[in-house]
């Protein structure tokens, strides 16, 4: 696929960055892109063999500091000659030992050859600007890097393979066809023959514009939760089993743990995968380290926490009579976004008075034992049903699932298409009808990045990490 993007101030500097994450690992990669990539490699790389280095083939050798002649690391290097590379420019990747010092040293040598440090996402931005991928595919790269569940991954892969791009392309073709007819009608206003067949055009618009646009918007709405996930807070008095519940959920679901670097507190984010939905447990450290926090902070704070979370699990101890604080807790929660979870059912016979308390009326209740794991699958079902309003897990399959930005543009395109239908019905002059066609085309152009402004592009690529 080819997309041409003419930008007068295109930056032609050679860029370089460490492409692998910091920290231990077997291999670290330095990536270089631009006309200076090959010269940079030649300046610092001493291949073992004297054979000429061929594109897309790994070459073994040493990185030697040209100023001091000091060996830096034993590496494998690859050149990917333009245009068959990630950025469509000459790209060089150096695979070295993944030590921070080694990576920094090699990067410094590369920068000395005249390359500059790449900005976040700049390699992918170049792939987009050079027409290898459209904007929806560039966005898919970030989503692929950040996907937390199989479903999120599948959505990103489908978009990276051009799923959304191709659908948009098809709709744009329909619009271009309509525009061509309108242009003839504008150019030959006095023709006797009817140039615009209103009935056929309306049918075309409904089948090839409205229907697919509506389907994509629906898909965006359904997929949103799989892409963005939800946040959950577990509330409850000390010793009701909050840490135990968290631990058994984490064990059950192979939690995805992400460290967030650059924060002063050592925050570890933990995600559960509940039927494909990434579920973030808020304030995990707080639950673990300070079991009394909830009691100290009381109901007011609990209310505040509810505002931060998409879902509250209010945990009660089913093995004892409910104390008044719990009744206050129950009264304070919003049943639309809270589940009452009764723990420790292993300690009580079924149907005891505590388990069927009058104050639970009309509120969703799940009975579990964090200790034995009983009821956990039902808890997950209940979480899923409450946040999606559905019973069944959604299979994104090969469907494309637009993100929020893309959905906004789709909405605009849909509104323009509806105005287009109306303009046709009202027999408006073809030049006025053509305005709506152009408006729909422009909105779709935003999705693939043809009409996207520089600010929006910056916002999108800022989300990337350096080296991507
Ligand atoms: P937290 O203060 O709310 O985080 O409560 P903990 O998770 O630390 O649990 C308090 C006590 O209750 C611990 O001794 C747990 O072993 C125990 N406990 C937690 N859940 C259960 C359960 O389902 N059944 C039983 N029998 N004990 C539990």
XYZ file of C-alpha atoms and ligand atoms in Angstrom:
496
model
C 0.000 0.000 0.000
C 1.268 3.469 -0.703
C 0.386 6.656 1.008
C 2.146 9.811 0.071
C 2.634 12.485 2.635
C 4.292 15.669 1.553
C 5.620 17.663 4.422
C 7.973 20.511 3.480
C 9.834 20.555 6.787
C 10.477 16.812 6.936
C 13.429 16.197 9.216
C 16.163 14.310 7.381
C 18.534 13.897 10.328
C 19.840 10.455 11.111
C 18.332 9.300 14.394
C 19.513 6.731 16.913
C 18.269 5.230 20.162
C 18.424 2.238 22.431
C 15.462 0.148 21.283
C 15.299 -2.334 24.132
C 14.017 -1.633 27.636
C 16.460 -0.753 30.403
C 17.420 -3.425 32.880
C 18.737 -6.924 32.596
C 18.231 -8.992 29.496
C 20.208 -11.118 27.120
C 20.420 -8.738 24.208
C 20.171 -4.994 23.854
C 19.578 -3.268 20.544
C 20.699 0.118 19.241
C 18.660 1.303 16.308
C 19.784 3.908 13.766
C 17.746 5.312 10.864
C 18.605 7.727 8.057
C 21.227 8.323 5.429
C 23.905 8.409 8.121
C 23.052 4.957 9.475
C 25.459 2.961 7.313
C 28.361 5.427 7.696
C 27.788 5.371 11.459
C 28.096 1.595 11.488
C 31.194 1.657 9.302
C 32.843 4.121 11.675
C 32.524 1.918 14.751
C 31.966 -1.672 13.618
C 34.723 -4.103 12.747
C 33.204 -7.168 11.085
C 35.106 -10.408 11.518
C 34.761 -11.333 7.867
C 36.006 -9.076 5.104
C 33.005 -10.022 2.945
C 30.787 -7.090 2.173
C 27.913 -6.695 4.632
C 24.648 -7.479 2.829
C 21.250 -5.990 3.542
C 19.086 -7.922 5.983
C 21.910 -10.246 7.010
C 23.423 -10.372 10.434
C 27.134 -9.752 10.594
C 29.330 -10.683 13.506
C 32.037 -8.354 14.747
C 33.223 -5.909 17.365
C 32.322 -2.333 18.175
C 35.584 -0.422 18.556
C 35.799 3.164 19.767
C 37.500 4.878 16.810
C 39.079 7.558 19.023
C 40.820 5.208 21.444
C 40.783 1.954 19.482
C 39.300 0.401 22.629
C 36.951 -2.574 22.076
C 33.472 -1.906 23.479
C 31.473 -5.067 22.830
C 31.109 -8.148 20.700
C 27.991 -7.670 18.585
C 25.836 -8.715 15.668
C 24.914 -5.912 13.276
C 22.341 -5.738 10.518
C 21.767 -3.185 7.809
C 18.294 -2.875 6.291
C 18.665 -0.872 3.151
C 15.918 1.598 2.188
C 13.114 1.173 1.381
C 12.884 -2.312 2.874
C 13.060 -1.266 6.488
C 10.858 -0.237 9.401
C 11.180 3.462 8.542
C 11.730 3.056 4.783
C 15.099 4.726 5.361
C 18.428 2.939 5.758
C 18.187 1.288 9.154
C 20.994 -0.269 11.172
C 20.464 -2.357 14.273
C 23.292 -3.379 16.538
C 22.640 -6.284 18.883
C 24.969 -6.088 21.822
C 25.069 -7.410 25.362
C 22.252 -5.838 27.276
C 24.174 -3.850 29.819
C 23.253 -0.240 30.409
C 26.912 0.790 30.133
C 27.516 -1.073 26.895
C 24.317 0.280 25.321
C 25.100 3.839 26.431
C 28.669 3.562 25.172
C 27.661 2.341 21.742
C 24.886 4.922 21.491
C 27.389 7.666 22.383
C 29.742 6.474 19.622
C 26.868 6.509 17.119
C 25.845 10.021 18.171
C 29.460 11.160 17.661
C 29.154 10.205 13.978
C 26.516 12.931 13.591
C 23.273 11.151 14.377
C 20.950 12.680 16.932
C 18.958 10.999 19.677
C 15.547 9.880 18.426
C 12.429 11.294 20.027
C 9.781 8.958 21.442
C 8.062 7.122 18.584
C 10.212 8.793 15.945
C 11.069 5.571 14.103
C 7.374 4.736 13.783
C 6.595 8.362 12.898
C 9.034 8.089 10.021
C 7.434 4.827 8.904
C 4.176 6.786 8.797
C 5.592 9.927 7.148
C 7.403 7.828 4.561
C 4.144 6.079 3.698
C 4.902 2.553 4.865
C 2.039 2.544 7.332
C -1.009 4.723 7.861
C -1.782 6.513 11.102
C -4.111 3.791 12.385
C -1.283 1.280 12.001
C 1.130 3.588 13.822
C -1.358 3.796 16.683
C -1.638 0.010 16.610
C 2.086 -0.230 17.347
C 1.584 1.554 20.692
C -1.409 -0.603 21.475
C 0.521 -3.739 20.651
C 3.260 -2.661 23.043
C 0.745 -1.901 25.778
C -1.764 -4.728 25.285
C -2.504 -6.555 28.528
C -4.808 -9.336 27.438
C -5.131 -11.662 24.471
C -8.110 -9.647 23.226
C -6.206 -6.349 23.431
C -3.363 -7.949 21.534
C -5.684 -9.253 18.836
C -7.282 -5.840 18.368
C -3.851 -4.242 17.943
C -2.591 -6.902 15.532
C -5.655 -6.628 13.344
C -5.189 -2.858 13.159
C -1.462 -3.190 12.530
C -2.197 -5.471 9.596
C -4.240 -2.672 8.078
C -7.721 -3.924 9.088
C -9.072 -0.475 9.822
C -7.107 1.188 7.053
C -8.612 -1.083 4.420
C -12.153 -0.560 5.654
C -11.636 3.196 5.560
C -10.127 2.925 2.092
C -13.249 1.129 0.815
C -15.575 3.772 2.228
C -13.442 6.500 0.754
C -13.663 4.839 -2.646
C -17.457 4.968 -2.438
C -17.279 8.636 -1.509
C -14.833 9.345 -4.331
C -17.259 7.680 -6.769
C -20.094 9.888 -5.545
C -17.898 12.947 -5.755
C -16.997 12.127 -9.378
C -20.686 11.988 -10.334
C -21.388 15.241 -8.525
C -18.484 16.919 -10.312
C -19.948 15.966 -13.676
C -23.275 17.392 -12.560
C -21.549 20.600 -11.435
C -19.633 20.909 -14.716
C -22.663 20.292 -16.933
C -25.542 21.994 -15.185
C -27.673 22.284 -18.290
C -27.582 18.643 -19.416
C -30.996 17.225 -20.087
C -30.123 13.751 -18.965
C -30.364 13.064 -15.291
C -26.741 12.727 -14.162
C -27.504 11.992 -10.535
C -29.617 8.923 -9.977
C -30.866 9.892 -6.545
C -32.358 6.497 -5.707
C -29.227 4.553 -6.635
C -27.007 7.047 -4.854
C -29.057 6.866 -1.685
C -28.886 3.083 -1.739
C -25.158 3.273 -2.249
C -24.738 5.647 0.658
C -26.785 3.462 2.985
C -25.052 0.224 2.048
C -21.471 1.391 1.681
C -21.277 4.379 4.019
C -23.851 4.322 6.796
C -23.840 0.578 7.450
C -20.058 0.055 7.709
C -19.573 3.307 9.640
C -22.229 2.312 12.152
C -20.712 -1.151 12.489
C -17.279 0.296 13.164
C -18.631 2.701 15.775
C -20.445 -0.167 17.469
C -17.282 -2.206 17.437
C -15.391 0.722 18.990
C -17.946 0.907 21.783
C -17.818 -2.806 22.500
C -14.070 -2.997 22.268
C -13.339 0.069 24.396
C -13.331 -1.827 27.648
C -11.031 -4.540 26.248
C -8.620 -1.903 25.079
C -8.691 0.420 28.076
C -9.611 -1.958 30.875
C -11.195 -1.005 34.167
C -9.952 -0.114 37.613
C -11.162 -1.917 40.683
C -10.807 -1.107 44.332
C -11.293 -3.655 47.109
C -12.827 -2.050 50.190
C -13.541 -3.584 53.553
C -12.725 -3.576 57.230
C -9.423 -5.013 58.468
C -9.205 -8.780 58.426
C -12.169 -9.373 56.132
C -9.681 -10.893 53.675
C -8.782 -8.140 51.204
C -5.166 -9.238 50.742
C -6.220 -12.860 50.604
C -8.773 -12.104 47.877
C -6.247 -10.119 45.902
C -3.696 -12.876 46.171
C -6.060 -15.588 45.072
C -7.283 -13.494 42.150
C -3.709 -12.804 41.115
C -2.822 -16.461 41.358
C -5.855 -17.513 39.375
C -5.303 -15.072 36.564
C -1.588 -14.904 36.108
C -1.556 -11.205 36.843
C 0.344 -8.951 34.515
C 2.684 -6.859 36.585
C 3.974 -3.622 35.172
C 6.533 -1.512 36.860
C 6.074 2.160 36.289
C 9.507 3.710 36.126
C 10.166 7.305 37.012
C 7.777 7.449 39.924
C 9.066 8.178 43.369
C 7.023 5.471 45.002
C 7.811 1.998 43.887
C 4.425 1.448 42.333
C 3.714 -1.901 40.852
C 0.613 -2.057 38.754
C -1.125 -5.356 38.691
C -3.606 -6.340 36.032
C -5.966 -9.244 36.137
C -7.235 -10.675 32.901
C -10.942 -11.181 33.496
C -12.468 -12.708 30.377
C -10.184 -10.603 28.228
C -10.708 -7.344 30.113
C -7.601 -5.863 31.704
C -8.553 -5.150 35.303
C -6.277 -2.898 37.320
C -6.410 -3.222 41.071
C -6.039 0.221 42.582
C -3.783 0.878 45.510
C -2.602 -2.652 45.901
C 0.317 -1.581 48.057
C -2.100 0.191 50.404
C -4.204 -2.902 50.821
C -1.217 -5.027 51.569
C 0.742 -2.802 53.842
C -1.936 -1.033 55.740
C -4.871 -3.214 56.445
C -6.213 -0.699 58.907
C -6.238 2.140 56.445
C -9.871 1.755 55.545
C -10.967 1.813 59.136
C -8.890 4.916 59.821
C -9.979 6.796 56.797
C -13.581 5.758 57.195
C -16.539 6.067 54.950
C -15.653 9.505 53.580
C -12.412 8.267 52.126
C -14.070 5.119 50.902
C -16.513 7.293 48.991
C -13.622 9.192 47.426
C -12.009 5.948 46.372
C -15.206 4.870 44.700
C -14.955 7.894 42.461
C -11.518 6.846 41.234
C -12.585 3.306 40.453
C -14.790 1.850 37.762
C -15.806 -0.921 40.117
C -15.796 -1.515 43.861
C -15.617 -4.860 45.524
C -17.030 -4.395 49.000
C -15.667 -7.268 50.992
C -17.523 -8.505 54.080
C -16.647 -11.237 56.527
C -19.405 -13.837 56.249
C -18.247 -15.773 59.294
C -19.384 -13.067 61.728
C -22.383 -10.904 62.285
C -22.128 -7.733 60.188
C -21.000 -4.776 62.319
C -22.650 -1.343 61.883
C -19.691 -0.015 59.822
C -20.410 -2.624 57.212
C -24.033 -1.597 57.032
C -22.889 2.002 56.496
C -20.519 0.791 53.825
C -23.286 -1.101 52.064
C -25.597 1.890 52.181
C -22.883 4.153 50.761
C -22.036 2.182 47.636
C -23.515 2.690 44.232
C -25.056 -0.633 43.079
C -24.293 0.283 39.459
C -20.601 0.000 40.100
C -20.187 -2.123 43.195
C -20.393 -5.765 44.100
C -20.918 -7.013 47.622
C -18.532 -9.869 48.160
C -19.060 -12.088 51.183
C -15.873 -13.838 52.131
C -14.995 -16.793 54.360
C -17.997 -18.900 53.371
C -15.861 -21.945 54.141
C -16.418 -21.115 57.805
C -20.217 -21.026 57.702
C -22.964 -23.392 56.707
C -24.894 -22.239 53.652
C -27.857 -19.879 53.946
C -26.844 -18.560 57.307
C -28.367 -15.281 58.374
C -25.176 -13.289 57.729
C -25.018 -14.425 54.145
C -28.511 -13.248 53.282
C -28.702 -9.978 55.096
C -31.718 -7.733 54.563
C -29.540 -4.750 53.663
C -28.292 -6.537 50.494
C -31.629 -6.067 48.820
C -31.339 -5.309 45.125
C -27.576 -5.301 45.267
C -25.439 -7.846 43.501
C -23.906 -10.253 46.020
C -21.251 -12.908 45.448
C -20.183 -15.450 48.060
C -16.609 -16.593 48.072
C -13.833 -18.074 50.092
C -10.541 -16.388 49.381
C -8.939 -19.258 51.261
C -10.340 -22.207 49.282
C -10.994 -20.363 46.033
C -14.688 -21.240 46.150
C -16.850 -18.707 44.301
C -13.959 -16.976 42.518
C -15.155 -17.949 39.019
C -18.615 -16.604 39.942
C -17.006 -13.400 41.197
C -15.228 -12.973 37.879
C -18.492 -13.633 36.022
C -20.225 -11.027 38.174
C -17.468 -8.458 37.545
C -17.674 -9.134 33.820
C -21.462 -8.849 33.694
C -21.523 -5.674 35.758
C -18.941 -3.833 33.637
C -20.038 -5.036 30.201
C -23.743 -5.581 30.816
C -23.283 -8.850 28.962
C -23.026 -12.530 29.768
C -20.763 -13.648 27.009
C -17.161 -12.846 26.378
C -16.649 -10.854 23.233
C -14.473 -12.264 20.481
C -12.971 -9.417 18.498
C -11.870 -11.899 15.809
C -10.786 -10.049 12.725
C -13.134 -7.220 13.407
C -11.499 -3.844 13.556
C -11.946 -1.985 16.793
C -11.367 1.739 16.415
C -9.945 3.697 19.343
C -11.453 6.866 20.834
C -9.751 9.215 18.393
C -10.752 7.101 15.423
C -14.276 6.727 16.773
C -14.699 10.506 16.931
C -13.682 10.806 13.300
C -16.021 7.941 12.356
C -18.850 9.755 14.117
C -18.113 12.894 12.144
C -18.033 10.899 8.916
C -21.362 9.297 9.852
C -22.941 12.683 10.566
C -21.667 14.006 7.224
C -23.057 10.925 5.437
C -26.463 11.498 7.008
C -26.403 15.135 5.919
C -25.425 13.902 2.487
C -28.511 11.672 2.333
C -30.697 14.559 3.411
C -29.157 16.926 0.858
C -29.898 14.391 -1.876
C -33.486 13.930 -0.739
C -33.996 17.648 -0.687
C -32.656 17.920 -4.245
C -30.054 20.479 -3.247
C -27.662 21.721 -5.953
C -24.762 19.308 -6.581
C -22.122 21.716 -5.264
C -23.854 21.816 -1.885
C -24.159 18.037 -1.828
C -20.459 17.786 -2.676
C -19.592 19.738 0.492
C -20.921 16.890 2.623
C -18.995 14.337 0.587
C -15.806 16.284 1.189
C -16.584 16.607 4.872
C -16.948 12.822 5.216
C -13.752 12.283 3.217
C -11.852 14.675 5.481
C -13.026 12.939 8.654
C -11.904 9.584 7.286
C -8.636 11.175 6.203
C -8.009 12.005 9.858
C -8.110 8.336 10.769
C -5.469 7.252 8.296
C -3.433 10.394 8.846
C -3.837 12.173 5.544
C -5.538 15.235 6.923
C -4.299 15.001 10.493
C -2.795 18.138 11.953
C 0.734 18.299 13.343
C -0.580 18.726 16.926
C -2.571 15.520 16.770
C 0.386 13.679 15.287
C 2.567 14.925 18.140
C -0.001 13.761 20.683
C -0.087 10.306 19.127
C 3.647 9.799 18.878
C 4.322 11.177 22.360
C 2.751 8.009 23.730
C 5.554 5.897 22.354
C 8.756 5.116 24.140
C 12.143 6.150 22.780
C 13.545 3.679 20.299
C 10.157 2.662 18.877
P -7.330 -7.925 55.158
O -6.904 -7.257 56.412
O -8.711 -7.517 54.789
O -6.364 -7.753 54.037
O -7.443 -9.491 55.505
P -6.411 -10.674 55.226
O -6.433 -11.081 53.815
O -5.100 -10.317 55.819
O -7.113 -11.845 56.069
C -7.320 -11.768 57.453
C -7.396 -13.180 58.009
O -8.493 -13.867 57.483
C -6.166 -14.019 57.646
O -5.821 -14.793 58.763
C -6.651 -14.884 56.518
O -5.972 -16.115 56.448
C -8.083 -15.090 56.878
N -8.938 -15.336 55.709
C -9.029 -14.552 54.612
N -9.931 -15.072 53.755
C -10.413 -16.208 54.312
C -11.360 -17.203 53.905
O -11.981 -17.165 52.836
N -11.606 -18.226 54.783
C -10.967 -18.312 55.964
N -11.247 -19.357 56.721
N -10.046 -17.407 56.356
C -9.773 -16.361 55.561
